Structures are given as C-alpha cells and as structure tokens.
Amino acid sequence: MTDPTIGTLDPATDRAGLTQVRDLLAGRGLGLDPDVEVFVTARDQGRLVGCMGLAGAVVKCTAVAERVQGHGLAARLMTRLNDEAMDRGHATLRLFTTTCQRATFESLGFTAVASTPRVVMMESSPFALATYRRGLQRTDTGGRVAALVLTADPFTAQDRRLVRAAAELVDAVQVFVPEARLTQVRAQVDLLPAADRIVLNPGSRYVVPRLDVPGYFLPGAADRQEAGVGLSLQLFRVAIAPHLGITDYVVAAPDSAPDSAPDPAPDLAPDPAAALPARRWLAADTMPHPSPLPGHAPALTVHEIPGPRPTTASRPRTSVHPLTTRPTGHRMELSCE
Amino acid sequence: MRIARDALAGTLESSDVLVRVHPGDELAVEIRSTVLSRYGEDIRCVVTDHLDRLGVTTGQVFVDDKGALEFVLRARVEGAVTRADEDAVAGVPGRDQHAAPTGLTGALPIVQGRP
C-alpha cells in the first residue's frame, strides 16, 4: 500500500464517487444514508479505500477497506472530518454505532454517552452533555418532580391533558419540548391552573421522545426505533433526572391512540409506543443495558396516562392502582411500578 | 487570550495530540491519552501551565493525546486557543473545495446554503 491521499467528496455532485462509496460501504456490510452532506475519503492510487460521512453534526457511513486496516487510516480520516465539521460550524460531533465498535471510536476521540444492547451513542466532546445540563432550569418547590417529554408540534389537547395529569400527581412538573416550541408551549402552559409548578426546558439535543439512529448500520426501522427510544430514556435516567431531582416520568399509555379523541387534530405526540420502553428503561431497578456514564441512576416511577375515552372501563387494563399521592377526582388512571 | 468560540488543533495520528476548546464559564480540562497511566499528570501540568501562560481562565479544553512530546502538546494547545480567541481571523474568503480545512468555526464561505 502506498500512502493514501485524504480528500473530500460531495455526494450531490460526484455521482461516480458516490458509487465507489456505496461499494466500499457494502463491502463492510453497511448501507449508504441519503442525507450525508460531505464524505471525507482516502484514496490509494486513485482507488477508494476509506470514507467517513457527515450529515449535520452526525458522523455516519464510515468504512475502511479490509486490506488497508491497521495503518491508522481511520485516525487521518477522522482528523480531516473534524476539521471539515468545524468549518461547517459543528463543534461537537455525534455518532451511533454497534456496541462492538465502541473502542474504535473511543480511540478516535469519541466518548460514549448512552448504550442499548446493540447501539452505542458517542460524542466528540466530553463536555457537551454537562453544558446542556447546566443550561436547564430547575424546579424550586422540592418534593416529587415528574418529567414529561413532548414533541409538542403542535401542542395538542392530548399534550395539555398529560401536563395537567402530571401536575395533579406530583409537586412540580418538568416539561421538555424542542427548543423551537418553547415559546408556544409556554403560552399554553401558562393558561393551566398549576402553571406556577410547571417548568419548561429545551429538550432537543438529548431529551427527545426518540433519538434518530441512522440506518446505514441498522437497516430495520423497528430496530432503529427501539434503539432510539432506549438511548434517549437511558440518557434521561442517568444524566438528566438525577441532575434535576426528577422522581417520576409521565407518558401516554400505549393504548391511548386517539381513536376517540374529541379534538379534530390528530394527537401524534407523545409517541404512544413510548410507555412500554419507559417501564423497562426507567422503572426497572436494572436497565436493559448499563450506561457508559458513571454515577448512580435511581429508578423513576412511571405513570401511564390513558387517552381520552368516555368509558375507560370498556377496555380492561392490566395494572390499575388507585391514586394515592394526590386526589384528582376525574377519570385519570395511574399505573405505577 | 480568551476562548471565545469552538476550535480545534492537531490530529489523531500517533505522536500527535488533538486539542478541542469550547467556551465555558469556568476552566475545565479533560485529558485522554494512550499513555495516561504513566504520563497523565505530566500532560495535565503542561496543559494547565500553557493555558496559564496564554492567560486563559475560562473554557473547556479536551486533550486527546496520542503520545505527543511536550513541545507538540504546547503547540497544539496554543494553536487551538489562538483559533478560539475572538481576535482570530473568522473565516477564509474564497476557500475552494480542494483547499485544506482550517478548523475554524464557520470558516467556509456559505453559498446558497452550502458551505
């Protein structure tokens, strides 16, 4: 092998180059994601032997041909990718990979922040999570604090019901919504009777209903969904909840699909399937996979709030406990573990 | 000097070190090294000493060392901090696709939404 040359490839204009990238990735059992904005490439006498893609601030579609492995090519590619990303305004990069590739990317400067049994999420700055955390607003009431993660796009009647239900369950509520939705949701929440006990925080980067796991290494949509939910829940339990004193977590029950929702707009958020993973990742003493982050992460009490339904008794529920923490006096049910 | 924006300097190759700096309210230094158990404390001393010499009192500094010698380490720390200083050149006009990257935030001229 001669010394490979490092360069870049624009997938929007270089169709021939993109075909070579696709072949290289396929040779390593990987796919080509369509949203890659730039590839950093390594060429050995014109032949493509290594590539790393950048989509926004996410590193993806990385491969080094088997015959040139062990020569430090990945380090050269990642160095160049870091510079290209910085030039595009992305100071902190993120990537998702299989758990067995974790050590490889640790040697390339990444730090693992969350992990499911199959997928690990890593970041190029060990400070990024702590920086996000420092910007979060705390509740000042003390006592039990419940968290609610909403996409709030738009803030629906279902969202409003969840926030109200959470406020009736505990002393204070932390609502996480995407940063762009903060102002709109604040205006809606201020109309609620318990507005003074509700704190809004931006959740976009770490606290989302589901992190977007790229498809290039995990083709199954269901697998990606499961991993994305697991990663975000683990991050929440380990890094966010202890920091903000959060003790409870509120989700819509999985069967609360808006089949009988009175409001015309379809209630899409939060993801109805989020409740079961929340139980496995938050309420159980042991998470399905240990977190790469240090520190003790106590279990949270998960409340599943059923959807708006005239007669809740018409559909039997597996575990319904009477409300004990705070009397509510309406048809809300509570399922805790 | 002051860490006013994100910047990096160095490479991930053997005998070099990659230094990342980000703005922050207080000074935080994180060291990772292939020789951490033997030289970790020495590396930290060199880094904090050089930050001190540069007058850096706040910011996040991540040092990913691949066995760099002391003068390399000092040069990379100084390079990253210089790039992060508010007086550093913010952008390279006329940079084309084949030019070497600069490691400076936003250094690519933006044309029609694409760098």
Coordinates of C-alpha atoms in Angstrom, one line a residue:
Chain A
M1 CA 0.0 0.0 0.0
T2 CA 1.3 3.5 -0.9
D3 CA 0.4 6.4 1.4
P4 CA -3.3 7.1 0.7
T5 CA -4.4 10.6 0.0
I6 CA -7.1 12.2 2.0
G7 CA -9.7 14.3 0.3
T8 CA -13.4 15.1 0.2
L9 CA -16.3 14.1 -1.9
D10 CA -19.6 16.0 -2.4
P11 CA -22.4 13.4 -2.8
A12 CA -24.6 15.9 -4.5
T13 CA -22.3 16.4 -7.5
D14 CA -19.9 13.4 -7.6
R15 CA -22.1 10.6 -8.8
A16 CA -19.2 8.3 -9.8
G17 CA -17.5 8.9 -6.4
L18 CA -20.8 8.1 -4.6
T19 CA -21.0 4.8 -6.4
Q20 CA -17.5 3.9 -5.1
V21 CA -18.5 5.0 -1.6
R22 CA -21.6 2.7 -1.9
D23 CA -19.5 -0.2 -3.0
L24 CA -16.9 0.3 -0.2
L25 CA -19.7 0.5 2.4
A26 CA -21.4 -2.6 1.0
G27 CA -18.1 -4.4 1.3
R28 CA -18.2 -3.8 5.0
G29 CA -21.8 -4.7 5.3
L30 CA -23.0 -1.1 5.6
G31 CA -25.5 1.0 3.7
L32 CA -25.4 4.5 2.3
D33 CA -27.6 7.1 4.0
P34 CA -29.0 9.7 1.6
D35 CA -28.5 12.7 4.0
V36 CA -24.7 12.7 4.0
E37 CA -23.6 16.3 3.1
V38 CA -19.9 15.5 2.6
F39 CA -17.6 12.5 2.6
V40 CA -14.0 12.5 3.7
T41 CA -12.2 10.0 1.5
A42 CA -9.0 8.1 1.5
R43 CA -7.6 7.0 -2.0
D44 CA -4.8 4.6 -2.6
Q45 CA -3.6 5.3 -6.2
G46 CA -7.0 6.6 -7.1
R47 CA -8.9 3.7 -5.6
L48 CA -11.3 4.5 -2.7
V49 CA -10.1 2.7 0.4
G50 CA -11.8 4.6 3.2
C51 CA -14.7 7.0 3.8
M52 CA -16.5 8.9 6.6
G53 CA -19.7 10.8 6.1
L54 CA -21.0 13.9 7.8
A55 CA -24.7 14.7 8.0
G56 CA -25.2 17.8 10.1
A57 CA -23.3 17.1 13.2
V58 CA -23.6 13.3 12.9
V59 CA -20.8 11.1 11.7
K60 CA -22.1 8.2 9.6
C61 CA -21.2 5.8 6.8
T62 CA -17.7 5.1 8.0
A63 CA -15.7 2.4 6.4
V64 CA -12.0 1.4 5.8
A65 CA -11.3 -1.4 3.3
E66 CA -10.1 -4.5 5.0
R67 CA -6.7 -4.6 3.2
V68 CA -5.6 -1.2 4.5
Q69 CA -6.8 -1.6 8.1
G70 CA -4.3 -1.3 10.9
H71 CA -2.4 1.6 9.3
G72 CA -4.0 4.5 11.1
L73 CA -6.2 5.5 8.2
A74 CA -9.3 6.0 10.4
A75 CA -7.4 8.5 12.5
R76 CA -6.4 10.5 9.4
L77 CA -10.0 10.4 8.1
M78 CA -11.5 11.4 11.4
T79 CA -8.9 14.3 11.8
R80 CA -10.0 15.6 8.4
L81 CA -13.7 15.1 9.2
N82 CA -13.3 17.1 12.5
D83 CA -11.8 20.0 10.5
E84 CA -14.5 19.8 7.8
A85 CA -17.2 19.7 10.5
M86 CA -15.7 22.7 12.4
D87 CA -15.6 24.7 9.1
R88 CA -19.3 24.0 8.8
G89 CA -19.9 25.2 12.3
H90 CA -20.3 21.8 14.1
A91 CA -18.0 21.8 17.1
T92 CA -19.4 18.7 18.7
L93 CA -20.0 15.6 16.6
R94 CA -22.2 12.7 17.4
L95 CA -22.3 9.2 16.1
F96 CA -24.2 6.0 16.6
T97 CA -22.6 2.6 16.0
T98 CA -22.8 -1.0 17.1
T99 CA -21.6 -1.7 20.6
C100 CA -18.6 -3.7 19.3
Q101 CA -17.3 -0.6 17.5
R102 CA -17.2 1.5 20.7
A103 CA -13.5 1.1 21.3
T104 CA -12.6 2.0 17.8
F105 CA -14.4 5.3 18.0
E106 CA -13.1 5.9 21.5
S107 CA -9.6 5.8 20.0
L108 CA -10.8 8.4 17.5
G109 CA -11.7 10.9 20.2
F110 CA -15.3 10.0 21.0
T111 CA -16.9 9.4 24.3
A112 CA -19.8 7.0 24.8
V113 CA -22.9 8.7 26.4
A114 CA -25.6 6.0 26.1
S115 CA -25.9 2.4 25.1
T116 CA -28.5 -0.1 24.3
P117 CA -27.6 -3.8 23.9
R118 CA -27.0 -3.2 20.2
V119 CA -26.3 0.5 19.7
V120 CA -24.0 3.0 21.4
M121 CA -24.2 6.7 21.1
M122 CA -21.0 8.7 21.2
E123 CA -19.9 12.4 21.2
S124 CA -16.7 14.1 20.3
S125 CA -16.7 16.4 23.2
P126 CA -16.8 15.0 26.8
F127 CA -18.3 18.4 27.9
A128 CA -21.3 18.6 25.7
L129 CA -23.8 16.8 27.9
A130 CA -22.7 18.7 31.0
T131 CA -23.0 22.0 29.1
Y132 CA -26.6 21.2 28.1
R133 CA -27.4 20.2 31.7
R134 CA -26.1 23.4 33.1
G135 CA -28.5 25.4 31.0
L136 CA -31.5 23.6 32.4
Q137 CA -33.9 25.3 34.7
R138 CA -34.7 23.5 38.0
T139 CA -37.9 23.4 39.9
D140 CA -37.9 25.3 43.1
T141 CA -40.7 23.6 45.0
G142 CA -38.8 20.4 46.0
G143 CA -40.7 17.1 46.7
R144 CA -41.7 14.9 43.9
V145 CA -40.9 16.1 40.4
A146 CA -42.4 14.5 37.3
A147 CA -41.0 14.8 33.8
L148 CA -42.9 14.9 30.5
V149 CA -41.2 14.8 27.1
L150 CA -43.3 16.1 24.3
T151 CA -42.7 16.9 20.6
A152 CA -45.5 19.5 21.0
D153 CA -45.7 20.0 17.3
P154 CA -48.3 21.3 17.7
F155 CA -49.2 21.4 21.4
T156 CA -52.4 19.3 21.3
A157 CA -55.3 18.7 23.7
Q158 CA -53.6 15.3 24.5
D159 CA -50.4 17.2 25.5
R160 CA -52.4 19.5 27.7
R161 CA -54.1 16.6 29.4
L162 CA -50.8 14.9 30.1
V163 CA -49.3 18.1 31.6
R164 CA -52.4 18.6 33.8
A165 CA -52.4 14.9 34.9
A166 CA -48.7 15.2 35.8
A167 CA -49.3 18.4 37.8
E168 CA -52.0 16.6 39.8
L169 CA -49.8 13.6 40.5
V170 CA -46.7 15.4 42.0
D171 CA -45.4 18.6 43.4
A172 CA -43.8 20.0 40.3
V173 CA -43.5 19.1 36.6
Q174 CA -40.6 19.4 34.2
V175 CA -41.8 19.6 30.6
F176 CA -39.2 19.0 27.9
V177 CA -40.1 20.3 24.4
P178 CA -38.0 21.1 21.4
E179 CA -36.3 24.5 21.7
A180 CA -38.2 25.9 18.8
R181 CA -41.6 25.1 20.5
L182 CA -40.7 26.7 23.9
T183 CA -42.5 30.0 23.4
Q184 CA -45.6 28.5 22.0
V185 CA -45.9 25.8 24.7
R186 CA -45.1 28.3 27.5
A187 CA -48.1 30.4 26.4
Q188 CA -50.3 27.3 26.5
V189 CA -49.0 26.1 29.8
D190 CA -49.5 29.5 31.5
L191 CA -53.2 29.0 31.0
L192 CA -53.2 25.9 33.1
P193 CA -54.2 26.2 36.8
A194 CA -50.9 24.7 38.0
A195 CA -48.7 26.8 35.8
D196 CA -46.5 28.0 38.6
R197 CA -45.5 24.4 39.3
I198 CA -44.6 23.7 35.7
V199 CA -41.1 24.3 34.4
L200 CA -40.3 24.2 30.7
N201 CA -36.9 23.1 29.4
P202 CA -35.5 22.7 25.9
G203 CA -35.1 19.1 25.1
S204 CA -33.9 18.9 21.5
R205 CA -30.4 17.6 21.7
Y206 CA -30.6 14.9 24.4
V207 CA -34.1 14.8 25.7
V208 CA -36.4 13.8 22.9
P209 CA -39.0 11.1 22.7
R210 CA -36.7 9.2 20.4
L211 CA -33.1 9.8 19.1
D212 CA -32.7 9.4 15.3
V213 CA -30.5 6.3 14.9
P214 CA -29.0 6.2 11.3
G215 CA -29.9 3.4 9.1
Y216 CA -26.5 2.7 7.5
F217 CA -25.5 0.1 10.1
L218 CA -29.0 -0.8 11.3
P219 CA -31.4 -1.3 8.4
G220 CA -34.5 -2.4 10.3
A221 CA -36.8 0.6 11.1
A222 CA -38.2 -1.2 14.1
D223 CA -34.7 -1.9 15.4
R224 CA -33.8 1.8 14.9
Q225 CA -36.9 2.9 16.7
E226 CA -36.2 0.6 19.6
A227 CA -32.6 1.8 19.9
G228 CA -33.5 5.4 19.6
V229 CA -36.1 5.2 22.3
G230 CA -33.8 3.2 24.6
L231 CA -30.8 5.6 24.2
S232 CA -32.9 8.6 25.0
L233 CA -34.5 7.0 28.0
Q234 CA -31.2 5.8 29.4
L235 CA -29.7 9.3 28.9
F236 CA -32.7 10.7 30.7
R237 CA -32.5 8.4 33.7
V238 CA -28.7 8.6 34.1
A239 CA -27.8 12.1 33.1
I240 CA -30.9 14.3 33.3
A241 CA -33.2 13.0 36.0
P242 CA -30.7 12.9 38.9
H243 CA -29.4 16.4 38.0
L244 CA -32.9 17.9 38.1
G245 CA -34.2 15.9 41.1
I246 CA -36.8 14.2 38.8
T247 CA -38.6 11.3 40.5
D248 CA -41.5 10.5 38.2
Y249 CA -42.0 10.1 34.5
V250 CA -45.3 10.6 32.7
V251 CA -46.2 9.1 29.3
A252 CA -49.3 8.4 27.4
A253 CA -50.4 4.8 27.8
P254 CA -49.7 2.7 24.8
D255 CA -53.4 2.1 24.1
S256 CA -54.3 5.8 24.2
A257 CA -54.4 6.1 20.5
P258 CA -56.7 9.0 19.6
D259 CA -59.4 6.8 18.3
S260 CA -62.0 8.6 20.4
A261 CA -60.1 11.9 20.8
P262 CA -62.6 14.7 20.8
D263 CA -60.3 17.3 19.2
P264 CA -60.1 17.4 15.4
A265 CA -56.3 17.5 15.2
P266 CA -54.8 14.0 15.4
D267 CA -52.8 13.5 18.6
L268 CA -49.5 12.3 17.5
A269 CA -47.3 13.3 20.4
P270 CA -46.1 11.8 22.6
D271 CA -45.4 8.5 20.8
P272 CA -48.0 6.1 22.1
A273 CA -45.4 3.2 21.9
A274 CA -43.2 5.1 24.4
A275 CA -44.9 3.7 27.5
L276 CA -43.6 0.2 27.5
P277 CA -39.9 1.1 26.9
A278 CA -40.3 3.7 29.6
R279 CA -41.2 1.0 32.0
R280 CA -38.2 -1.2 31.0
W281 CA -35.6 1.7 31.0
L282 CA -36.8 3.9 33.8
A283 CA -38.9 2.0 36.3
A284 CA -36.9 -1.3 36.5
D285 CA -34.1 -1.4 39.0
T286 CA -31.7 -2.6 36.3
M287 CA -31.8 -1.1 32.8
P288 CA -31.8 -3.4 29.8
H289 CA -28.2 -2.3 29.2
P290 CA -25.8 -0.5 31.6
S291 CA -25.0 3.1 30.9
P292 CA -21.4 4.1 29.8
L293 CA -21.7 7.1 32.1
P294 CA -20.6 6.9 35.7
G295 CA -22.9 7.6 38.7
H296 CA -26.0 6.1 40.3
A297 CA -29.3 6.4 38.4
P298 CA -32.2 5.5 40.7
A299 CA -35.4 4.1 39.1
L300 CA -38.2 6.5 38.3
T301 CA -41.9 6.0 39.0
V302 CA -43.5 5.7 35.6
H303 CA -47.1 6.9 35.2
E304 CA -49.1 5.9 32.1
I305 CA -51.9 8.2 31.4
P306 CA -54.7 6.6 29.4
G307 CA -56.1 8.5 26.5
P308 CA -59.4 10.4 26.5
R309 CA -62.1 7.9 26.4
P310 CA -65.7 8.2 27.6
T311 CA -65.8 4.9 29.4
T312 CA -62.4 3.7 30.5
A313 CA -64.0 0.5 32.0
S314 CA -64.8 -0.7 28.5
R315 CA -61.2 -1.6 27.9
P316 CA -59.6 -3.7 30.7
R317 CA -56.2 -2.5 31.9
T318 CA -53.5 -4.8 33.2
S319 CA -52.4 -2.9 36.3
V320 CA -54.6 -0.1 37.6
H321 CA -53.9 1.3 41.0
P322 CA -56.0 3.9 42.8
L323 CA -54.3 7.3 43.0
T324 CA -52.7 7.6 46.4
T325 CA -50.4 10.5 46.2
R326 CA -52.9 13.3 45.5
P327 CA -56.7 13.2 45.0
T328 CA -57.7 14.1 41.5
G329 CA -61.4 13.4 41.2
H330 CA -61.6 12.7 37.5
R331 CA -61.2 9.7 35.2
M332 CA -57.4 9.6 35.2
E333 CA -55.9 6.3 36.0
L334 CA -52.5 5.5 37.2
S335 CA -50.3 2.6 36.6
C336 CA -47.1 2.7 38.6
E337 CA -44.2 0.3 39.2
Chain B
M1 CA -6.2 35.1 25.3
R2 CA -9.8 34.1 25.7
I3 CA -11.7 31.0 24.4
A4 CA -14.5 32.9 22.7
R5 CA -15.6 30.2 20.3
D6 CA -15.1 26.5 19.4
A7 CA -11.9 25.5 17.8
L8 CA -9.5 22.6 17.5
A9 CA -5.9 21.9 16.6
G10 CA -3.8 18.8 16.0
T11 CA -4.5 15.4 14.6
L12 CA -5.4 11.9 15.9
E13 CA -2.3 10.4 14.5
S14 CA 0.3 8.7 16.6
S15 CA 2.8 11.1 18.4
D16 CA 0.4 14.0 17.9
V17 CA -2.5 15.3 20.0
L18 CA -5.9 16.7 19.2
V19 CA -6.9 19.7 21.3
R20 CA -10.6 20.8 21.3
V21 CA -11.6 24.0 23.1
H22 CA -15.1 25.3 23.7
P23 CA -16.3 28.5 25.5
G24 CA -17.4 28.0 29.1
D25 CA -17.9 29.8 32.4
E26 CA -15.1 28.1 34.2
L27 CA -11.9 26.4 33.2
A28 CA -12.3 22.6 32.7
V29 CA -9.6 20.4 31.4
E30 CA -10.2 16.8 30.3
I31 CA -7.2 14.6 29.4
R32 CA -7.4 11.4 27.4
S33 CA -4.1 9.7 26.4
T34 CA -2.7 6.5 25.2
V35 CA -0.1 6.9 28.0
L36 CA -2.5 8.2 30.6
S37 CA -1.4 5.9 33.4
R38 CA 2.2 6.9 33.1
Y39 CA 2.1 10.5 31.9
G40 CA -1.4 11.7 32.7
E41 CA -0.4 14.0 35.5
D42 CA 2.5 15.4 33.5
I43 CA 0.3 16.1 30.5
R44 CA -2.2 17.9 32.7
C45 CA 0.6 20.0 34.2
V46 CA 1.9 21.0 30.8
V47 CA -1.6 21.9 29.5
T48 CA -2.7 23.9 32.5
D49 CA 0.8 25.6 32.6
H50 CA 0.4 26.6 28.9
L51 CA -3.2 27.8 29.4
D52 CA -1.9 29.9 32.3
R53 CA 0.9 31.4 30.1
L54 CA -1.7 32.3 27.5
G55 CA -3.9 33.9 30.1
V56 CA -6.8 31.5 29.6
T57 CA -9.0 31.5 32.7
T58 CA -12.3 30.1 31.3
G59 CA -13.3 27.5 28.8
Q60 CA -13.5 23.7 28.2
V61 CA -10.3 22.1 27.0
F62 CA -10.3 18.5 25.8
V63 CA -6.9 17.0 25.1
D64 CA -6.9 13.7 23.2
D65 CA -3.3 12.7 23.3
K66 CA -1.7 10.0 21.1
G67 CA 1.8 10.1 22.7
A68 CA 2.8 13.7 21.8
L69 CA 6.1 15.2 23.1
E70 CA 5.8 18.2 25.3
F71 CA 6.6 20.8 22.7
V72 CA 3.9 19.3 20.4
L73 CA 1.4 19.4 23.2
R74 CA 2.2 23.1 24.0
A75 CA 2.0 24.0 20.3
R76 CA -1.4 22.3 19.9
V77 CA -2.8 23.9 23.0
E78 CA -1.6 27.3 21.8
G79 CA -2.9 26.6 18.3
A80 CA -6.4 25.8 19.5
V81 CA -6.6 28.7 21.9
T82 CA -5.4 31.1 19.2
R83 CA -8.0 29.9 16.8
A84 CA -10.7 30.3 19.6
D85 CA -9.6 33.8 20.5
E86 CA -12.1 36.4 19.5
D87 CA -9.5 38.4 17.6
A88 CA -8.5 35.4 15.4
V89 CA -9.4 35.5 11.7
A90 CA -13.0 34.4 11.4
G91 CA -13.3 32.9 8.0
V92 CA -11.1 32.4 5.0
P93 CA -12.6 34.2 2.0
G94 CA -12.6 32.4 -1.3
R95 CA -11.9 29.0 0.1
D96 CA -12.5 26.4 -2.5
Q97 CA -13.5 22.7 -2.2
H98 CA -9.9 21.5 -2.5
A99 CA -8.3 23.8 0.0
A100 CA -7.1 22.4 3.3
P101 CA -9.6 22.8 6.1
T102 CA -8.9 25.4 8.7
G103 CA -10.5 24.0 11.8
L104 CA -12.1 27.4 12.4
T105 CA -15.8 27.6 13.1
G106 CA -17.7 28.9 10.2
A107 CA -14.6 29.4 8.1
L108 CA -16.3 28.1 5.0
P109 CA -18.0 30.8 2.9
I110 CA -21.6 29.9 2.7
V111 CA -23.0 29.9 -0.9
Q112 CA -26.7 29.2 -1.3
G113 CA -26.9 27.3 2.0
R114 CA -24.0 25.1 1.2
P115 CA -20.5 25.7 2.6

